[in-house]
Amino acid sequence: QVQLVDAGGGLVQAGDSLRLSCAASGRTFSNYAMGWFRQAPGKEREFVAGISRSANNIYYANSVKGRFTISRDTAQMTVYLQMNSLKPEDSGVYYCAARLALGNWDAAHEYDYWGQGTQVTVSS
């Protein structure tokens, strides 16, 4: 069992930055690849970014490439999502997720554990 706690969301203006964090506890953090997803009202949950167990492989949705950076700190058992140049369309609830098995990064159903989510609202 892995517990994930998301934090760092807030209300910002377009062009601002936010740093989300996801603190893990429970089983060995380094065994899990991690991902960030987001969900806007009335829309399906969508993949934002993913990072492999060793951080050697990183993936981003096209909509956030060049603006968002995912990273992980194994010692702190934490994953981060640095979000720069935020846009109103980045608004939503952001969730971190953990997975043991290899697969499709953007397939939400393939992730084993989820955080509770943190709200990001970007005003224009």
mmCIF file of N, CA and C in Angstrom:
data_model
loop_
_atom_site.group_PDB
_atom_site.id
_atom_site.type_symbol
_atom_site.label_atom_id
_atom_site.label_comp_id
_atom_site.label_asym_id
_atom_site.label_seq_id
_atom_site.Cartn_x
_atom_site.Cartn_y
_atom_site.Cartn_z
ATOM 1 N N GLN A 1 0.843 -1.186 0.000
ATOM 2 C CA GLN A 1 0.000 0.000 0.000
ATOM 3 C C GLN A 1 0.886 1.246 0.000
ATOM 4 N N VAL A 2 0.494 2.216 -0.797
ATOM 5 C CA VAL A 2 1.196 3.493 -0.868
ATOM 6 C C VAL A 2 0.174 4.592 -0.625
ATOM 7 N N GLN A 3 0.516 5.526 0.228
ATOM 8 C CA GLN A 3 -0.328 6.698 0.461
ATOM 9 C C GLN A 3 0.335 7.907 -0.191
ATOM 10 N N LEU A 4 -0.471 8.676 -0.902
ATOM 11 C CA LEU A 4 0.024 9.860 -1.605
ATOM 12 C C LEU A 4 -0.747 11.086 -1.131
ATOM 13 N N VAL A 5 -0.040 12.144 -0.824
ATOM 14 C CA VAL A 5 -0.663 13.389 -0.384
ATOM 15 C C VAL A 5 -0.210 14.517 -1.299
ATOM 16 N N ASP A 6 -1.171 15.059 -2.048
ATOM 17 C CA ASP A 6 -0.886 16.168 -2.966
ATOM 18 C C ASP A 6 -1.003 17.494 -2.225
ATOM 19 N N ALA A 7 -0.165 18.449 -2.635
ATOM 20 C CA ALA A 7 -0.235 19.782 -2.042
ATOM 21 C C ALA A 7 0.350 20.801 -3.011
ATOM 22 N N GLY A 8 0.080 22.087 -2.729
ATOM 23 C CA GLY A 8 0.718 23.155 -3.486
ATOM 24 C C GLY A 8 -0.179 23.907 -4.443
ATOM 25 N N GLY A 9 -1.411 23.480 -4.574
ATOM 26 C CA GLY A 9 -2.308 24.181 -5.479
ATOM 27 C C GLY A 9 -2.691 25.554 -4.949
ATOM 28 N N GLY A 10 -3.390 26.311 -5.773
ATOM 29 C CA GLY A 10 -3.819 27.634 -5.366
ATOM 30 C C GLY A 10 -4.428 28.404 -6.498
ATOM 31 N N LEU A 11 -4.720 29.670 -6.217
ATOM 32 C CA LEU A 11 -5.287 30.589 -7.204
ATOM 33 C C LEU A 11 -4.190 31.542 -7.653
ATOM 34 N N VAL A 12 -3.882 31.529 -8.943
ATOM 35 C CA VAL A 12 -2.839 32.394 -9.483
ATOM 36 C C VAL A 12 -3.347 33.068 -10.752
ATOM 37 N N GLN A 13 -2.557 34.013 -11.231
ATOM 38 C CA GLN A 13 -2.903 34.686 -12.484
ATOM 39 C C GLN A 13 -2.148 34.050 -13.643
ATOM 40 N N ALA A 14 -2.657 34.246 -14.833
ATOM 41 C CA ALA A 14 -1.990 33.735 -16.023
ATOM 42 C C ALA A 14 -0.554 34.256 -16.071
ATOM 43 N N GLY A 15 0.373 33.363 -16.392
ATOM 44 C CA GLY A 15 1.780 33.721 -16.440
ATOM 45 C C GLY A 15 2.542 33.421 -15.158
ATOM 46 N N ASP A 16 1.816 33.168 -14.078
ATOM 47 C CA ASP A 16 2.455 32.863 -12.805
ATOM 48 C C ASP A 16 2.950 31.420 -12.775
ATOM 49 N N SER A 17 3.584 31.083 -11.665
ATOM 50 C CA SER A 17 4.115 29.726 -11.463
ATOM 51 C C SER A 17 3.562 29.124 -10.177
ATOM 52 N N LEU A 18 3.537 27.800 -10.154
ATOM 53 C CA LEU A 18 3.184 27.041 -8.964
ATOM 54 C C LEU A 18 4.034 25.783 -8.926
ATOM 55 N N ARG A 19 4.296 25.310 -7.728
ATOM 56 C CA ARG A 19 5.010 24.043 -7.566
ATOM 57 C C ARG A 19 4.153 23.098 -6.747
ATOM 58 N N LEU A 20 3.740 22.029 -7.356
ATOM 59 C CA LEU A 20 2.973 21.012 -6.657
ATOM 60 C C LEU A 20 3.920 19.963 -6.090
ATOM 61 N N SER A 21 3.506 19.375 -4.989
ATOM 62 C CA SER A 21 4.278 18.286 -4.406
ATOM 63 C C SER A 21 3.358 17.107 -4.112
ATOM 64 N N CYS A 22 3.952 15.936 -4.083
ATOM 65 C CA CYS A 22 3.224 14.708 -3.789
ATOM 66 C C CYS A 22 4.110 13.886 -2.860
ATOM 67 N N ALA A 23 3.724 13.815 -1.611
ATOM 68 C CA ALA A 23 4.498 13.081 -0.612
ATOM 69 C C ALA A 23 3.976 11.654 -0.501
ATOM 70 N N ALA A 24 4.888 10.705 -0.588
ATOM 71 C CA ALA A 24 4.510 9.288 -0.538
ATOM 72 C C ALA A 24 4.919 8.682 0.794
ATOM 73 N N SER A 25 4.165 7.707 1.217
ATOM 74 C CA SER A 25 4.515 6.925 2.400
ATOM 75 C C SER A 25 4.036 5.504 2.175
ATOM 76 N N GLY A 26 4.610 4.599 2.950
ATOM 77 C CA GLY A 26 4.220 3.205 2.796
ATOM 78 C C GLY A 26 5.333 2.400 2.158
ATOM 79 N N ARG A 27 5.015 1.740 1.074
ATOM 80 C CA ARG A 27 5.982 0.860 0.447
ATOM 81 C C ARG A 27 7.102 1.637 -0.234
ATOM 82 N N THR A 28 8.087 0.947 -0.697
ATOM 83 C CA THR A 28 9.295 1.556 -1.234
ATOM 84 C C THR A 28 8.967 2.469 -2.407
ATOM 85 N N PHE A 29 9.222 3.733 -2.215
ATOM 86 C CA PHE A 29 8.900 4.752 -3.202
ATOM 87 C C PHE A 29 9.645 4.512 -4.506
ATOM 88 N N SER A 30 10.883 4.081 -4.406
ATOM 89 C CA SER A 30 11.709 3.928 -5.603
ATOM 90 C C SER A 30 11.223 2.810 -6.528
ATOM 91 N N ASN A 31 10.305 1.991 -6.058
ATOM 92 C CA ASN A 31 9.758 0.925 -6.902
ATOM 93 C C ASN A 31 8.705 1.431 -7.880
ATOM 94 N N TYR A 32 8.245 2.663 -7.674
ATOM 95 C CA TYR A 32 7.101 3.161 -8.404
ATOM 96 C C TYR A 32 7.479 4.251 -9.395
ATOM 97 N N ALA A 33 6.947 4.112 -10.601
ATOM 98 C CA ALA A 33 6.928 5.237 -11.523
ATOM 99 C C ALA A 33 5.791 6.150 -11.091
ATOM 100 N N MET A 34 5.938 7.435 -11.347
ATOM 101 C CA MET A 34 4.965 8.410 -10.864
ATOM 102 C C MET A 34 4.432 9.247 -12.007
ATOM 103 N N GLY A 35 3.201 9.679 -11.848
ATOM 104 C CA GLY A 35 2.598 10.541 -12.859
ATOM 105 C C GLY A 35 1.762 11.632 -12.222
ATOM 106 N N TRP A 36 1.553 12.690 -12.982
ATOM 107 C CA TRP A 36 0.604 13.751 -12.615
ATOM 108 C C TRP A 36 -0.507 13.780 -13.654
ATOM 109 N N PHE A 37 -1.730 13.878 -13.169
ATOM 110 C CA PHE A 37 -2.899 14.021 -14.016
ATOM 111 C C PHE A 37 -3.666 15.252 -13.562
ATOM 112 N N ARG A 38 -4.567 15.721 -14.393
ATOM 113 C CA ARG A 38 -5.438 16.817 -13.984
ATOM 114 C C ARG A 38 -6.838 16.574 -14.544
ATOM 115 N N GLN A 39 -7.791 17.195 -13.870
ATOM 116 C CA GLN A 39 -9.179 17.054 -14.304
ATOM 117 C C GLN A 39 -9.907 18.380 -14.115
ATOM 118 N N ALA A 40 -10.415 18.904 -15.210
ATOM 119 C CA ALA A 40 -11.211 20.126 -15.187
ATOM 120 C C ALA A 40 -12.681 19.738 -15.085
ATOM 121 N N PRO A 41 -13.513 20.651 -14.583
ATOM 122 C CA PRO A 41 -14.949 20.348 -14.450
ATOM 123 C C PRO A 41 -15.561 19.924 -15.775
ATOM 124 N N GLY A 42 -16.280 18.818 -15.764
ATOM 125 C CA GLY A 42 -16.942 18.338 -16.959
ATOM 126 C C GLY A 42 -16.054 17.635 -17.961
ATOM 127 N N LYS A 43 -14.769 17.463 -17.610
ATOM 128 C CA LYS A 43 -13.831 16.826 -18.536
ATOM 129 C C LYS A 43 -13.246 15.574 -17.897
ATOM 130 N N GLU A 44 -12.698 14.728 -18.734
ATOM 131 C CA GLU A 44 -12.056 13.520 -18.233
ATOM 132 C C GLU A 44 -10.677 13.859 -17.665
ATOM 133 N N ARG A 45 -10.228 12.972 -16.799
ATOM 134 C CA ARG A 45 -8.894 13.143 -16.245
ATOM 135 C C ARG A 45 -7.862 12.956 -17.362
ATOM 136 N N GLU A 46 -6.888 13.865 -17.417
ATOM 137 C CA GLU A 46 -5.894 13.800 -18.485
ATOM 138 C C GLU A 46 -4.483 13.765 -17.926
ATOM 139 N N PHE A 47 -3.633 13.067 -18.653
ATOM 140 C CA PHE A 47 -2.228 12.934 -18.283
ATOM 141 C C PHE A 47 -1.510 14.266 -18.462
ATOM 142 N N VAL A 48 -0.637 14.572 -17.512
ATOM 143 C CA VAL A 48 0.158 15.795 -17.583
ATOM 144 C C VAL A 48 1.642 15.473 -17.735
ATOM 145 N N ALA A 49 2.159 14.630 -16.834
ATOM 146 C CA ALA A 49 3.595 14.319 -16.858
ATOM 147 C C ALA A 49 3.840 13.003 -16.135
ATOM 148 N N GLY A 50 4.935 12.329 -16.502
ATOM 149 C CA GLY A 50 5.300 11.081 -15.855
ATOM 150 C C GLY A 50 6.796 10.976 -15.711
ATOM 151 N N ILE A 51 7.239 10.253 -14.680
ATOM 152 C CA ILE A 51 8.668 10.068 -14.434
ATOM 153 C C ILE A 51 8.904 8.638 -14.006
ATOM 154 N N SER A 52 9.925 8.033 -14.580
ATOM 155 C CA SER A 52 10.202 6.627 -14.284
ATOM 156 C C SER A 52 10.821 6.472 -12.893
ATOM 157 N N ARG A 53 10.992 5.227 -12.491
ATOM 158 C CA ARG A 53 11.513 4.931 -11.140
ATOM 159 C C ARG A 53 12.856 5.591 -10.902
ATOM 160 N N SER A 54 13.712 5.543 -11.908
ATOM 161 C CA SER A 54 15.061 6.086 -11.765
ATOM 162 C C SER A 54 15.175 7.530 -12.215
ATOM 163 N N ALA A 55 14.071 8.073 -12.707
ATOM 164 C CA ALA A 55 14.033 9.435 -13.261
ATOM 165 C C ALA A 55 14.792 9.553 -14.573
ATOM 166 N N ASN A 56 15.153 8.423 -15.165
ATOM 167 C CA ASN A 56 15.840 8.460 -16.453
ATOM 168 C C ASN A 56 14.896 8.762 -17.614
ATOM 169 N N ASN A 57 13.637 8.456 -17.434
ATOM 170 C CA ASN A 57 12.647 8.684 -18.490
ATOM 171 C C ASN A 57 11.554 9.604 -17.964
ATOM 172 N N ILE A 58 11.296 10.641 -18.727
ATOM 173 C CA ILE A 58 10.301 11.642 -18.356
ATOM 174 C C ILE A 58 9.424 11.922 -19.569
ATOM 175 N N TYR A 59 8.124 12.086 -19.322
ATOM 176 C CA TYR A 59 7.171 12.291 -20.406
ATOM 177 C C TYR A 59 6.230 13.441 -20.045
ATOM 178 N N TYR A 60 5.848 14.186 -21.046
ATOM 179 C CA TYR A 60 4.935 15.304 -20.849
ATOM 180 C C TYR A 60 3.827 15.268 -21.894
ATOM 181 N N ALA A 61 2.672 15.737 -21.493
ATOM 182 C CA ALA A 61 1.629 16.009 -22.478
ATOM 183 C C ALA A 61 2.077 17.175 -23.341
ATOM 184 N N ASN A 62 1.673 17.157 -24.589
ATOM 185 C CA ASN A 62 2.099 18.226 -25.504
ATOM 186 C C ASN A 62 1.681 19.601 -25.002
ATOM 187 N N SER A 63 0.554 19.649 -24.305
ATOM 188 C CA SER A 63 0.022 20.936 -23.855
ATOM 189 C C SER A 63 0.871 21.597 -22.782
ATOM 190 N N VAL A 64 1.758 20.840 -22.140
ATOM 191 C CA VAL A 64 2.553 21.415 -21.046
ATOM 192 C C VAL A 64 4.052 21.383 -21.316
ATOM 193 N N LYS A 65 4.458 20.788 -22.420
ATOM 194 C CA LYS A 65 5.886 20.714 -22.745
ATOM 195 C C LYS A 65 6.497 22.094 -22.799
ATOM 196 N N GLY A 66 7.665 22.226 -22.171
ATOM 197 C CA GLY A 66 8.364 23.497 -22.150
ATOM 198 C C GLY A 66 7.921 24.423 -21.037
ATOM 199 N N ARG A 67 6.820 24.093 -20.365
ATOM 200 C CA ARG A 67 6.324 24.942 -19.277
ATOM 201 C C ARG A 67 6.347 24.217 -17.934
ATOM 202 N N PHE A 68 6.114 22.906 -17.948
ATOM 203 C CA PHE A 68 6.056 22.116 -16.711
ATOM 204 C C PHE A 68 7.289 21.226 -16.616
ATOM 205 N N THR A 69 7.714 20.975 -15.370
ATOM 206 C CA THR A 69 8.838 20.074 -15.123
ATOM 207 C C THR A 69 8.480 19.137 -13.984
ATOM 208 N N ILE A 70 8.594 17.842 -14.231
ATOM 209 C CA ILE A 70 8.369 16.847 -13.189
ATOM 210 C C ILE A 70 9.722 16.380 -12.659
ATOM 211 N N SER A 71 9.793 16.145 -11.357
ATOM 212 C CA SER A 71 11.026 15.648 -10.755
ATOM 213 C C SER A 71 10.657 14.802 -9.538
ATOM 214 N N ARG A 72 11.627 14.065 -9.052
ATOM 215 C CA ARG A 72 11.380 13.251 -7.859
ATOM 216 C C ARG A 72 12.598 13.278 -6.955
ATOM 217 N N ASP A 73 12.339 13.211 -5.668
ATOM 218 C CA ASP A 73 13.374 13.167 -4.648
ATOM 219 C C ASP A 73 13.159 11.874 -3.879
ATOM 220 N N THR A 74 14.005 10.889 -4.175
ATOM 221 C CA THR A 74 13.817 9.577 -3.567
ATOM 222 C C THR A 74 13.993 9.612 -2.063
ATOM 223 N N ALA A 75 14.965 10.365 -1.589
ATOM 224 C CA ALA A 75 15.218 10.437 -0.145
ATOM 225 C C ALA A 75 14.019 11.030 0.589
ATOM 226 N N GLN A 76 13.384 12.023 -0.019
ATOM 227 C CA GLN A 76 12.217 12.664 0.595
ATOM 228 C C GLN A 76 10.918 11.968 0.219
ATOM 229 N N MET A 77 11.006 10.966 -0.677
ATOM 230 C CA MET A 77 9.822 10.246 -1.143
ATOM 231 C C MET A 77 8.766 11.217 -1.652
ATOM 232 N N THR A 78 9.198 12.135 -2.495
ATOM 233 C CA THR A 78 8.310 13.184 -2.973
ATOM 234 C C THR A 78 8.501 13.388 -4.466
ATOM 235 N N VAL A 79 7.400 13.648 -5.137
ATOM 236 C CA VAL A 79 7.409 14.022 -6.551
ATOM 237 C C VAL A 79 6.926 15.462 -6.659
ATOM 238 N N TYR A 80 7.540 16.199 -7.569
ATOM 239 C CA TYR A 80 7.196 17.601 -7.743
ATOM 240 C C TYR A 80 6.714 17.853 -9.172
ATOM 241 N N LEU A 81 5.898 18.868 -9.309
ATOM 242 C CA LEU A 81 5.515 19.361 -10.630
ATOM 243 C C LEU A 81 5.666 20.873 -10.600
ATOM 244 N N GLN A 82 6.719 21.346 -11.231
ATOM 245 C CA GLN A 82 6.938 22.787 -11.357
ATOM 246 C C GLN A 82 6.169 23.272 -12.566
ATOM 247 N N MET A 83 5.280 24.214 -12.363
ATOM 248 C CA MET A 83 4.425 24.710 -13.439
ATOM 249 C C MET A 83 4.710 26.195 -13.653
ATOM 250 N N ASN A 84 5.218 26.530 -14.817
ATOM 251 C CA ASN A 84 5.525 27.914 -15.173
ATOM 252 C C ASN A 84 4.619 28.382 -16.302
ATOM 253 N N SER A 85 4.555 29.686 -16.460
ATOM 254 C CA SER A 85 3.759 30.277 -17.541
ATOM 255 C C SER A 85 2.358 29.683 -17.583
ATOM 256 N N LEU A 86 1.719 29.681 -16.450
ATOM 257 C CA LEU A 86 0.410 29.047 -16.346
ATOM 258 C C LEU A 86 -0.638 29.769 -17.184
ATOM 259 N N LYS A 87 -1.557 28.971 -17.707
ATOM 260 C CA LYS A 87 -2.638 29.487 -18.535
ATOM 261 C C LYS A 87 -3.973 29.112 -17.901
ATOM 262 N N PRO A 88 -5.030 29.847 -18.209
ATOM 263 C CA PRO A 88 -6.343 29.490 -17.652
ATOM 264 C C PRO A 88 -6.736 28.041 -17.955
ATOM 265 N N GLU A 89 -6.338 27.533 -19.101
ATOM 266 C CA GLU A 89 -6.691 26.157 -19.456
ATOM 267 C C GLU A 89 -5.914 25.115 -18.656
ATOM 268 N N ASP A 90 -4.979 25.554 -17.840
ATOM 269 C CA ASP A 90 -4.282 24.634 -16.932
ATOM 270 C C ASP A 90 -5.081 24.407 -15.647
ATOM 271 N N SER A 91 -6.158 25.124 -15.471
ATOM 272 C CA SER A 91 -6.958 25.003 -14.251
ATOM 273 C C SER A 91 -7.569 23.608 -14.134
ATOM 274 N N GLY A 92 -7.677 23.152 -12.888
ATOM 275 C CA GLY A 92 -8.270 21.852 -12.622
ATOM 276 C C GLY A 92 -7.755 21.290 -11.316
ATOM 277 N N VAL A 93 -8.219 20.110 -10.994
ATOM 278 C CA VAL A 93 -7.694 19.388 -9.840
ATOM 279 C C VAL A 93 -6.545 18.517 -10.328
ATOM 280 N N TYR A 94 -5.406 18.661 -9.688
ATOM 281 C CA TYR A 94 -4.212 17.912 -10.063
ATOM 282 C C TYR A 94 -4.013 16.750 -9.100
ATOM 283 N N TYR A 95 -3.768 15.589 -9.676
ATOM 284 C CA TYR A 95 -3.585 14.365 -8.898
ATOM 285 C C TYR A 95 -2.233 13.744 -9.224
ATOM 286 N N CYS A 96 -1.532 13.297 -8.211
ATOM 287 C CA CYS A 96 -0.379 12.457 -8.497
ATOM 288 C C CYS A 96 -0.803 10.998 -8.373
ATOM 289 N N ALA A 97 -0.062 10.140 -9.039
ATOM 290 C CA ALA A 97 -0.408 8.726 -9.068
ATOM 291 C C ALA A 97 0.861 7.894 -9.147
ATOM 292 N N ALA A 98 0.786 6.677 -8.635
ATOM 293 C CA ALA A 98 1.934 5.779 -8.609
ATOM 294 C C ALA A 98 1.583 4.470 -9.305
ATOM 295 N N ARG A 99 2.576 3.911 -10.003
ATOM 296 C CA ARG A 99 2.344 2.644 -10.685
ATOM 297 C C ARG A 99 3.559 1.748 -10.550
ATOM 298 N N LEU A 100 3.326 0.458 -10.440
ATOM 299 C CA LEU A 100 4.410 -0.522 -10.382
ATOM 300 C C LEU A 100 4.778 -1.030 -11.771
ATOM 301 N N ALA A 101 3.783 -1.329 -12.573
ATOM 302 C CA ALA A 101 4.026 -1.995 -13.850
ATOM 303 C C ALA A 101 4.318 -0.984 -14.947
ATOM 304 N N LEU A 102 5.079 -1.426 -15.931
ATOM 305 C CA LEU A 102 5.288 -0.611 -17.116
ATOM 306 C C LEU A 102 4.018 -0.596 -17.944
ATOM 307 N N GLY A 103 3.855 0.450 -18.738
ATOM 308 C CA GLY A 103 2.666 0.523 -19.565
ATOM 309 C C GLY A 103 2.584 1.878 -20.230
ATOM 310 N N ASN A 104 1.370 2.273 -20.531
ATOM 311 C CA ASN A 104 1.147 3.569 -21.172
ATOM 312 C C ASN A 104 1.086 4.666 -20.118
ATOM 313 N N TRP A 105 1.933 5.653 -20.239
ATOM 314 C CA TRP A 105 2.009 6.719 -19.247
ATOM 315 C C TRP A 105 0.692 7.445 -19.073
ATOM 316 N N ASP A 106 -0.050 7.604 -20.172
ATOM 317 C CA ASP A 106 -1.248 8.415 -20.099
ATOM 318 C C ASP A 106 -2.512 7.616 -19.795
ATOM 319 N N ALA A 107 -2.350 6.339 -19.447
ATOM 320 C CA ALA A 107 -3.500 5.492 -19.129
ATOM 321 C C ALA A 107 -3.770 5.544 -17.628
ATOM 322 N N ALA A 108 -4.746 6.327 -17.230
ATOM 323 C CA ALA A 108 -5.015 6.517 -15.809
ATOM 324 C C ALA A 108 -5.352 5.197 -15.118
ATOM 325 N N HIS A 109 -6.039 4.298 -15.799
ATOM 326 C CA HIS A 109 -6.459 3.047 -15.170
ATOM 327 C C HIS A 109 -5.282 2.128 -14.856
ATOM 328 N N GLU A 110 -4.115 2.418 -15.392
ATOM 329 C CA GLU A 110 -2.947 1.582 -15.131
ATOM 330 C C GLU A 110 -2.187 1.997 -13.875
ATOM 331 N N TYR A 111 -2.594 3.073 -13.252
ATOM 332 C CA TYR A 111 -1.944 3.515 -12.022
ATOM 333 C C TYR A 111 -2.606 2.851 -10.819
ATOM 334 N N ASP A 112 -1.772 2.525 -9.839
ATOM 335 C CA ASP A 112 -2.234 1.735 -8.704
ATOM 336 C C ASP A 112 -2.736 2.584 -7.533
ATOM 337 N N TYR A 113 -2.131 3.726 -7.320
ATOM 338 C CA TYR A 113 -2.461 4.566 -6.166
ATOM 339 C C TYR A 113 -2.580 6.018 -6.618
ATOM 340 N N TRP A 114 -3.466 6.744 -5.919
ATOM 341 C CA TRP A 114 -3.745 8.137 -6.266
ATOM 342 C C TRP A 114 -3.744 9.013 -5.029
ATOM 343 N N GLY A 115 -3.289 10.258 -5.236
ATOM 344 C CA GLY A 115 -3.441 11.252 -4.191
ATOM 345 C C GLY A 115 -4.862 11.791 -4.183
ATOM 346 N N GLN A 116 -5.124 12.670 -3.219
ATOM 347 C CA GLN A 116 -6.487 13.199 -3.046
ATOM 348 C C GLN A 116 -6.772 14.377 -3.982
ATOM 349 N N GLY A 117 -5.724 14.909 -4.587
ATOM 350 C CA GLY A 117 -5.885 16.027 -5.516
ATOM 351 C C GLY A 117 -5.667 17.372 -4.854
ATOM 352 N N THR A 118 -5.201 18.314 -5.659
ATOM 353 C CA THR A 118 -5.023 19.687 -5.193
ATOM 354 C C THR A 118 -5.518 20.616 -6.303
ATOM 355 N N GLN A 119 -6.275 21.633 -5.930
ATOM 356 C CA GLN A 119 -6.934 22.511 -6.901
ATOM 357 C C GLN A 119 -5.975 23.593 -7.403
ATOM 358 N N VAL A 120 -5.921 23.721 -8.708
ATOM 359 C CA VAL A 120 -5.171 24.805 -9.349
ATOM 360 C C VAL A 120 -6.154 25.633 -10.160
ATOM 361 N N THR A 121 -6.175 26.931 -9.894
ATOM 362 C CA THR A 121 -7.053 27.826 -10.630
ATOM 363 C C THR A 121 -6.205 28.970 -11.178
ATOM 364 N N VAL A 122 -6.260 29.139 -12.494
ATOM 365 C CA VAL A 122 -5.485 30.187 -13.150
ATOM 366 C C VAL A 122 -6.469 31.190 -13.744
ATOM 367 N N SER A 123 -6.389 32.409 -13.272
ATOM 368 C CA SER A 123 -7.287 33.447 -13.769
ATOM 369 C C SER A 123 -6.628 34.202 -14.921
ATOM 370 N N SER A 124 -7.449 34.685 -15.820
ATOM 371 C CA SER A 124 -6.923 35.403 -16.999
ATOM 372 C C SER A 124 -6.758 36.884 -16.726
#
